[in-house]
Amino acid sequence: MSLFQTLGAGLSGLKVASAGISATNQNVANASVRGFTRRTVDASTADPIRRGMVWLGSGARVDGFSRAADPFALGRLFAASGRASAASAEHAALVQLEGLVEPATGPSIRSAVDCVFDALSAATADPSDPGLRHNVLAAAQTFADTANGIARGLQAGIADREDAARAGVDLINADLAEVAALNQAITTAGGPQAVPDLADRRDQAISRLADSIGASVHLERDGTATVR
């Protein structure tokens, strides 16, 4: 092996080491950044060079950077995030409904119904008693007021959720547009391993979609993501 070949093989090793330092530097700099995926260097042995009857090694080469991300695990993560978001929204709605049906203060629909039956039961002893008849009317009025209050609360809750849904449409459309644009950029660059930073940004947008509307994702063979 000539001196230049020896120096070239040594230089290739330095390039691989330099790429490793670059990956480590990126990992450390983004250690606290949400959505960042750890990078590792993909290196392999360079093609040998033939000299006469002998094949001589020519060092190493950098093939790219890999993200420590598994497509199957990411898909499961997004699906779980969507289910958790749906459960959280359902819980918030049920808590509001429980507060209307069984409030901490004031009459509940259950107590109002009990009062009506109690007043009617008492009135059967002497239907002509004006006091007992008045109690029946008062209990019925309390029941009507309580039911109307629950109805108004339900209508207000539905209106609030519709307003929140309309307000979130623009953000959802922006995230969908970002996923589409990043899919195109990742495909053009040669896949997520070629541009891991763009892949991280796309996964963050998908994560927001999973949290907001329960979207699921399928990662295709070419590295693009199909959001449903």
CSV table of C-alpha atoms in Angstrom, one decimal:
chain,number,residue,atom,x,y,z
A,1,MET,CA,0.0,0.0,0.0
A,2,SER,CA,1.4,3.4,-1.0
A,3,LEU,CA,1.8,6.3,1.4
A,4,PHE,CA,-1.2,8.1,-0.1
A,5,GLN,CA,-3.4,5.1,0.3
A,6,THR,CA,-2.4,4.8,3.9
A,7,LEU,CA,-3.1,8.5,4.5
A,8,GLY,CA,-6.4,8.1,2.7
A,9,ALA,CA,-7.4,5.2,4.9
A,10,GLY,CA,-6.5,7.1,8.0
A,11,LEU,CA,-8.4,10.2,6.8
A,12,SER,CA,-11.5,8.0,6.3
A,13,GLY,CA,-11.2,6.9,9.9
A,14,LEU,CA,-11.0,10.5,11.0
A,15,LYS,CA,-14.1,11.3,9.0
A,16,VAL,CA,-16.0,8.5,10.7
A,17,ALA,CA,-14.8,9.7,14.1
A,18,SER,CA,-15.7,13.3,13.2
A,19,ALA,CA,-19.2,12.2,12.2
A,20,GLY,CA,-19.5,10.4,15.6
A,21,ILE,CA,-18.5,13.6,17.4
A,22,SER,CA,-21.1,15.5,15.4
A,23,ALA,CA,-23.8,13.0,16.3
A,24,THR,CA,-22.9,13.1,20.0
A,25,ASN,CA,-22.8,16.9,19.9
A,26,GLN,CA,-26.3,16.9,18.4
A,27,ASN,CA,-27.6,14.5,21.0
A,28,VAL,CA,-26.2,16.5,23.9
A,29,ALA,CA,-27.4,19.8,22.5
A,30,ASN,CA,-31.0,18.5,22.1
A,31,ALA,CA,-31.1,16.3,25.3
A,32,SER,CA,-33.9,18.4,26.7
A,33,VAL,CA,-35.7,19.1,23.5
A,34,ARG,CA,-39.1,17.4,23.3
A,35,GLY,CA,-39.5,15.1,20.3
A,36,PHE,CA,-35.8,14.8,19.6
A,37,THR,CA,-34.6,11.3,18.7
A,38,ARG,CA,-31.1,10.2,19.5
A,39,ARG,CA,-28.7,9.9,16.6
A,40,THR,CA,-26.1,7.3,15.8
A,41,VAL,CA,-23.6,7.1,13.0
A,42,ASP,CA,-24.0,4.4,10.3
A,43,ALA,CA,-20.4,3.5,9.2
A,44,SER,CA,-19.1,0.6,7.0
A,45,THR,CA,-15.9,-0.6,5.5
A,46,ALA,CA,-15.0,1.2,2.3
A,47,ASP,CA,-14.7,-0.7,-0.9
A,48,PRO,CA,-11.2,-2.3,-1.3
A,49,ILE,CA,-8.8,-1.3,-4.0
A,50,ARG,CA,-7.1,-4.0,-6.2
A,51,ARG,CA,-3.4,-3.7,-6.6
A,52,GLY,CA,-2.2,-6.5,-8.9
A,53,MET,CA,-3.4,-9.8,-7.3
A,54,VAL,CA,-4.1,-8.2,-3.9
A,55,TRP,CA,-7.1,-6.3,-2.6
A,56,LEU,CA,-6.1,-3.6,-0.3
A,57,GLY,CA,-8.4,-2.0,2.3
A,58,SER,CA,-9.2,1.7,1.8
A,59,GLY,CA,-10.6,2.6,5.2
A,60,ALA,CA,-14.1,3.3,6.4
A,61,ARG,CA,-17.0,5.4,5.2
A,62,VAL,CA,-20.0,7.2,6.7
A,63,ASP,CA,-23.3,5.9,5.3
A,64,GLY,CA,-25.5,8.3,7.2
A,65,PHE,CA,-27.1,8.9,10.6
A,66,SER,CA,-29.8,6.7,12.2
A,67,ARG,CA,-32.6,7.7,14.5
A,68,ALA,CA,-33.3,5.6,17.5
A,69,ALA,CA,-36.9,5.2,16.5
A,70,ASP,CA,-38.9,2.1,15.6
A,71,PRO,CA,-41.8,2.6,13.2
A,72,PHE,CA,-43.9,0.0,14.9
A,73,ALA,CA,-43.3,1.5,18.3
A,74,LEU,CA,-44.1,5.0,17.0
A,75,GLY,CA,-47.3,3.8,15.5
A,76,ARG,CA,-48.4,2.2,18.8
A,77,LEU,CA,-47.3,5.4,20.7
A,78,PHE,CA,-49.5,7.6,18.5
A,79,ALA,CA,-52.4,5.2,18.8
A,80,ALA,CA,-52.1,5.1,22.6
A,81,SER,CA,-51.8,8.9,22.7
A,82,GLY,CA,-55.0,9.3,20.7
A,83,ARG,CA,-56.9,6.9,23.0
A,84,ALA,CA,-55.6,8.7,26.1
A,85,SER,CA,-56.7,12.1,24.6
A,86,ALA,CA,-60.2,10.7,23.8
A,87,ALA,CA,-60.5,9.3,27.4
A,88,SER,CA,-59.4,12.6,28.8
A,89,ALA,CA,-62.0,14.5,26.8
A,90,GLU,CA,-64.7,12.0,27.8
A,91,HIS,CA,-63.8,12.3,31.4
A,92,ALA,CA,-64.0,16.1,31.3
A,93,ALA,CA,-67.4,15.9,29.7
A,94,LEU,CA,-68.7,13.4,32.3
A,95,VAL,CA,-67.3,15.5,35.2
A,96,GLN,CA,-69.2,18.5,33.9
A,97,LEU,CA,-72.4,16.3,33.5
A,98,GLU,CA,-72.0,15.0,37.0
A,99,GLY,CA,-71.7,18.5,38.3
A,100,LEU,CA,-75.0,19.3,36.7
A,101,VAL,CA,-76.9,16.2,37.8
A,102,GLU,CA,-75.4,16.0,41.3
A,103,PRO,CA,-74.1,19.4,42.2
A,104,ALA,CA,-72.1,20.0,45.4
A,105,THR,CA,-74.5,22.7,46.5
A,106,GLY,CA,-78.2,23.2,45.6
A,107,PRO,CA,-80.9,20.7,44.7
A,108,SER,CA,-80.0,17.8,42.5
A,109,ILE,CA,-82.4,16.1,40.0
A,110,ARG,CA,-82.5,13.1,42.3
A,111,SER,CA,-83.5,15.1,45.4
A,112,ALA,CA,-86.0,17.1,43.4
A,113,VAL,CA,-87.7,13.9,42.2
A,114,ASP,CA,-87.7,12.5,45.8
A,115,CYS,CA,-89.3,15.7,47.0
A,116,VAL,CA,-92.1,15.4,44.4
A,117,PHE,CA,-92.9,11.8,45.4
A,118,ASP,CA,-92.7,12.7,49.1
A,119,ALA,CA,-95.1,15.6,48.6
A,120,LEU,CA,-97.5,13.4,46.6
A,121,SER,CA,-97.3,10.7,49.2
A,122,ALA,CA,-98.1,13.1,52.0
A,123,ALA,CA,-101.0,14.7,50.0
A,124,THR,CA,-102.7,11.3,49.6
A,125,ALA,CA,-103.4,11.4,53.4
A,126,ASP,CA,-105.7,14.5,52.9
A,127,PRO,CA,-105.9,15.7,49.3
A,128,SER,CA,-108.1,18.6,50.4
A,129,ASP,CA,-105.5,20.1,52.7
A,130,PRO,CA,-104.3,23.3,51.0
A,131,GLY,CA,-100.9,23.1,52.7
A,132,LEU,CA,-100.2,19.6,51.4
A,133,ARG,CA,-101.4,20.7,47.9
A,134,HIS,CA,-99.1,23.7,48.1
A,135,ASN,CA,-96.2,21.5,49.0
A,136,VAL,CA,-96.9,19.3,45.9
A,137,LEU,CA,-96.9,22.4,43.6
A,138,ALA,CA,-93.7,23.7,45.3
A,139,ALA,CA,-91.9,20.4,44.8
A,140,ALA,CA,-93.0,20.2,41.2
A,141,GLN,CA,-91.8,23.7,40.6
A,142,THR,CA,-88.4,22.8,42.1
A,143,PHE,CA,-88.2,19.8,39.9
A,144,ALA,CA,-89.0,21.8,36.8
A,145,ASP,CA,-86.4,24.5,37.7
A,146,THR,CA,-83.8,21.9,38.4
A,147,ALA,CA,-84.5,20.1,35.1
A,148,ASN,CA,-84.4,23.3,33.2
A,149,GLY,CA,-81.1,24.3,34.8
A,150,ILE,CA,-79.6,21.0,33.8
A,151,ALA,CA,-80.8,21.4,30.2
A,152,ARG,CA,-79.3,24.9,30.1
A,153,GLY,CA,-76.0,23.6,31.5
A,154,LEU,CA,-75.9,20.8,28.9
A,155,GLN,CA,-76.6,23.2,26.0
A,156,ALA,CA,-73.9,25.5,27.3
A,157,GLY,CA,-71.5,22.5,27.5
A,158,ILE,CA,-72.3,21.4,24.0
A,159,ALA,CA,-71.8,25.0,22.7
A,160,ASP,CA,-68.4,25.2,24.5
A,161,ARG,CA,-67.2,22.0,22.9
A,162,GLU,CA,-68.4,23.1,19.4
A,163,ASP,CA,-66.6,26.4,19.8
A,164,ALA,CA,-63.4,24.5,20.9
A,165,ALA,CA,-63.7,22.2,17.9
A,166,ARG,CA,-64.1,25.1,15.5
A,167,ALA,CA,-61.2,26.9,17.1
A,168,GLY,CA,-59.0,23.8,16.7
A,169,VAL,CA,-59.7,23.3,13.0
A,170,ASP,CA,-57.1,25.8,11.9
A,171,LEU,CA,-54.4,24.2,14.1
A,172,ILE,CA,-55.3,20.7,12.9
A,173,ASN,CA,-55.2,21.8,9.2
A,174,ALA,CA,-51.8,23.5,9.9
A,175,ASP,CA,-50.4,20.3,11.4
A,176,LEU,CA,-51.8,18.2,8.5
A,177,ALA,CA,-50.2,20.6,6.0
A,178,GLU,CA,-46.9,20.4,7.9
A,179,VAL,CA,-47.0,16.6,7.8
A,180,ALA,CA,-47.6,16.6,4.0
A,181,ALA,CA,-44.8,19.1,3.4
A,182,LEU,CA,-42.3,17.2,5.6
A,183,ASN,CA,-43.3,13.9,4.0
A,184,GLN,CA,-42.4,15.5,0.6
A,185,ALA,CA,-39.1,16.9,1.9
A,186,ILE,CA,-38.1,13.6,3.6
A,187,THR,CA,-38.9,11.6,0.4
A,188,THR,CA,-36.8,14.1,-1.7
A,189,ALA,CA,-33.9,13.9,0.7
A,190,GLY,CA,-33.8,10.1,0.6
A,191,GLY,CA,-35.8,9.0,3.7
A,192,PRO,CA,-36.0,9.8,7.4
A,193,GLN,CA,-32.5,8.5,8.1
A,194,ALA,CA,-31.1,11.1,5.6
A,195,VAL,CA,-32.8,14.0,7.3
A,196,PRO,CA,-33.6,12.9,10.9
A,197,ASP,CA,-34.3,16.5,12.0
A,198,LEU,CA,-37.2,16.7,9.5
A,199,ALA,CA,-38.4,13.3,10.6
A,200,ASP,CA,-38.5,14.5,14.2
A,201,ARG,CA,-40.5,17.6,13.3
A,202,ARG,CA,-43.0,15.5,11.3
A,203,ASP,CA,-43.4,13.1,14.2
A,204,GLN,CA,-44.1,16.0,16.6
A,205,ALA,CA,-46.8,17.2,14.2
A,206,ILE,CA,-48.3,13.7,14.1
A,207,SER,CA,-48.2,13.6,17.9
A,208,ARG,CA,-50.2,16.8,18.1
A,209,LEU,CA,-52.8,15.4,15.8
A,210,ALA,CA,-53.0,12.2,17.8
A,211,ASP,CA,-53.6,14.3,21.0
A,212,SER,CA,-56.1,16.6,19.4
A,213,ILE,CA,-58.3,14.3,17.2
A,214,GLY,CA,-57.1,10.8,18.0
A,215,ALA,CA,-55.3,10.4,14.6
A,216,SER,CA,-53.5,7.2,13.8
A,217,VAL,CA,-50.5,6.9,11.6
A,218,HIS,CA,-49.0,4.2,9.3
A,219,LEU,CA,-45.3,4.6,8.4
A,220,GLU,CA,-44.7,3.6,4.8
A,221,ARG,CA,-41.7,1.8,3.4
A,222,ASP,CA,-40.4,5.0,1.8
A,223,GLY,CA,-40.4,6.7,5.1
A,224,THR,CA,-43.5,8.8,4.6
A,225,ALA,CA,-46.3,8.8,7.2
A,226,THR,CA,-50.0,8.3,6.3
A,227,VAL,CA,-52.3,9.9,8.8
A,228,ARG,CA,-55.8,8.7,9.4
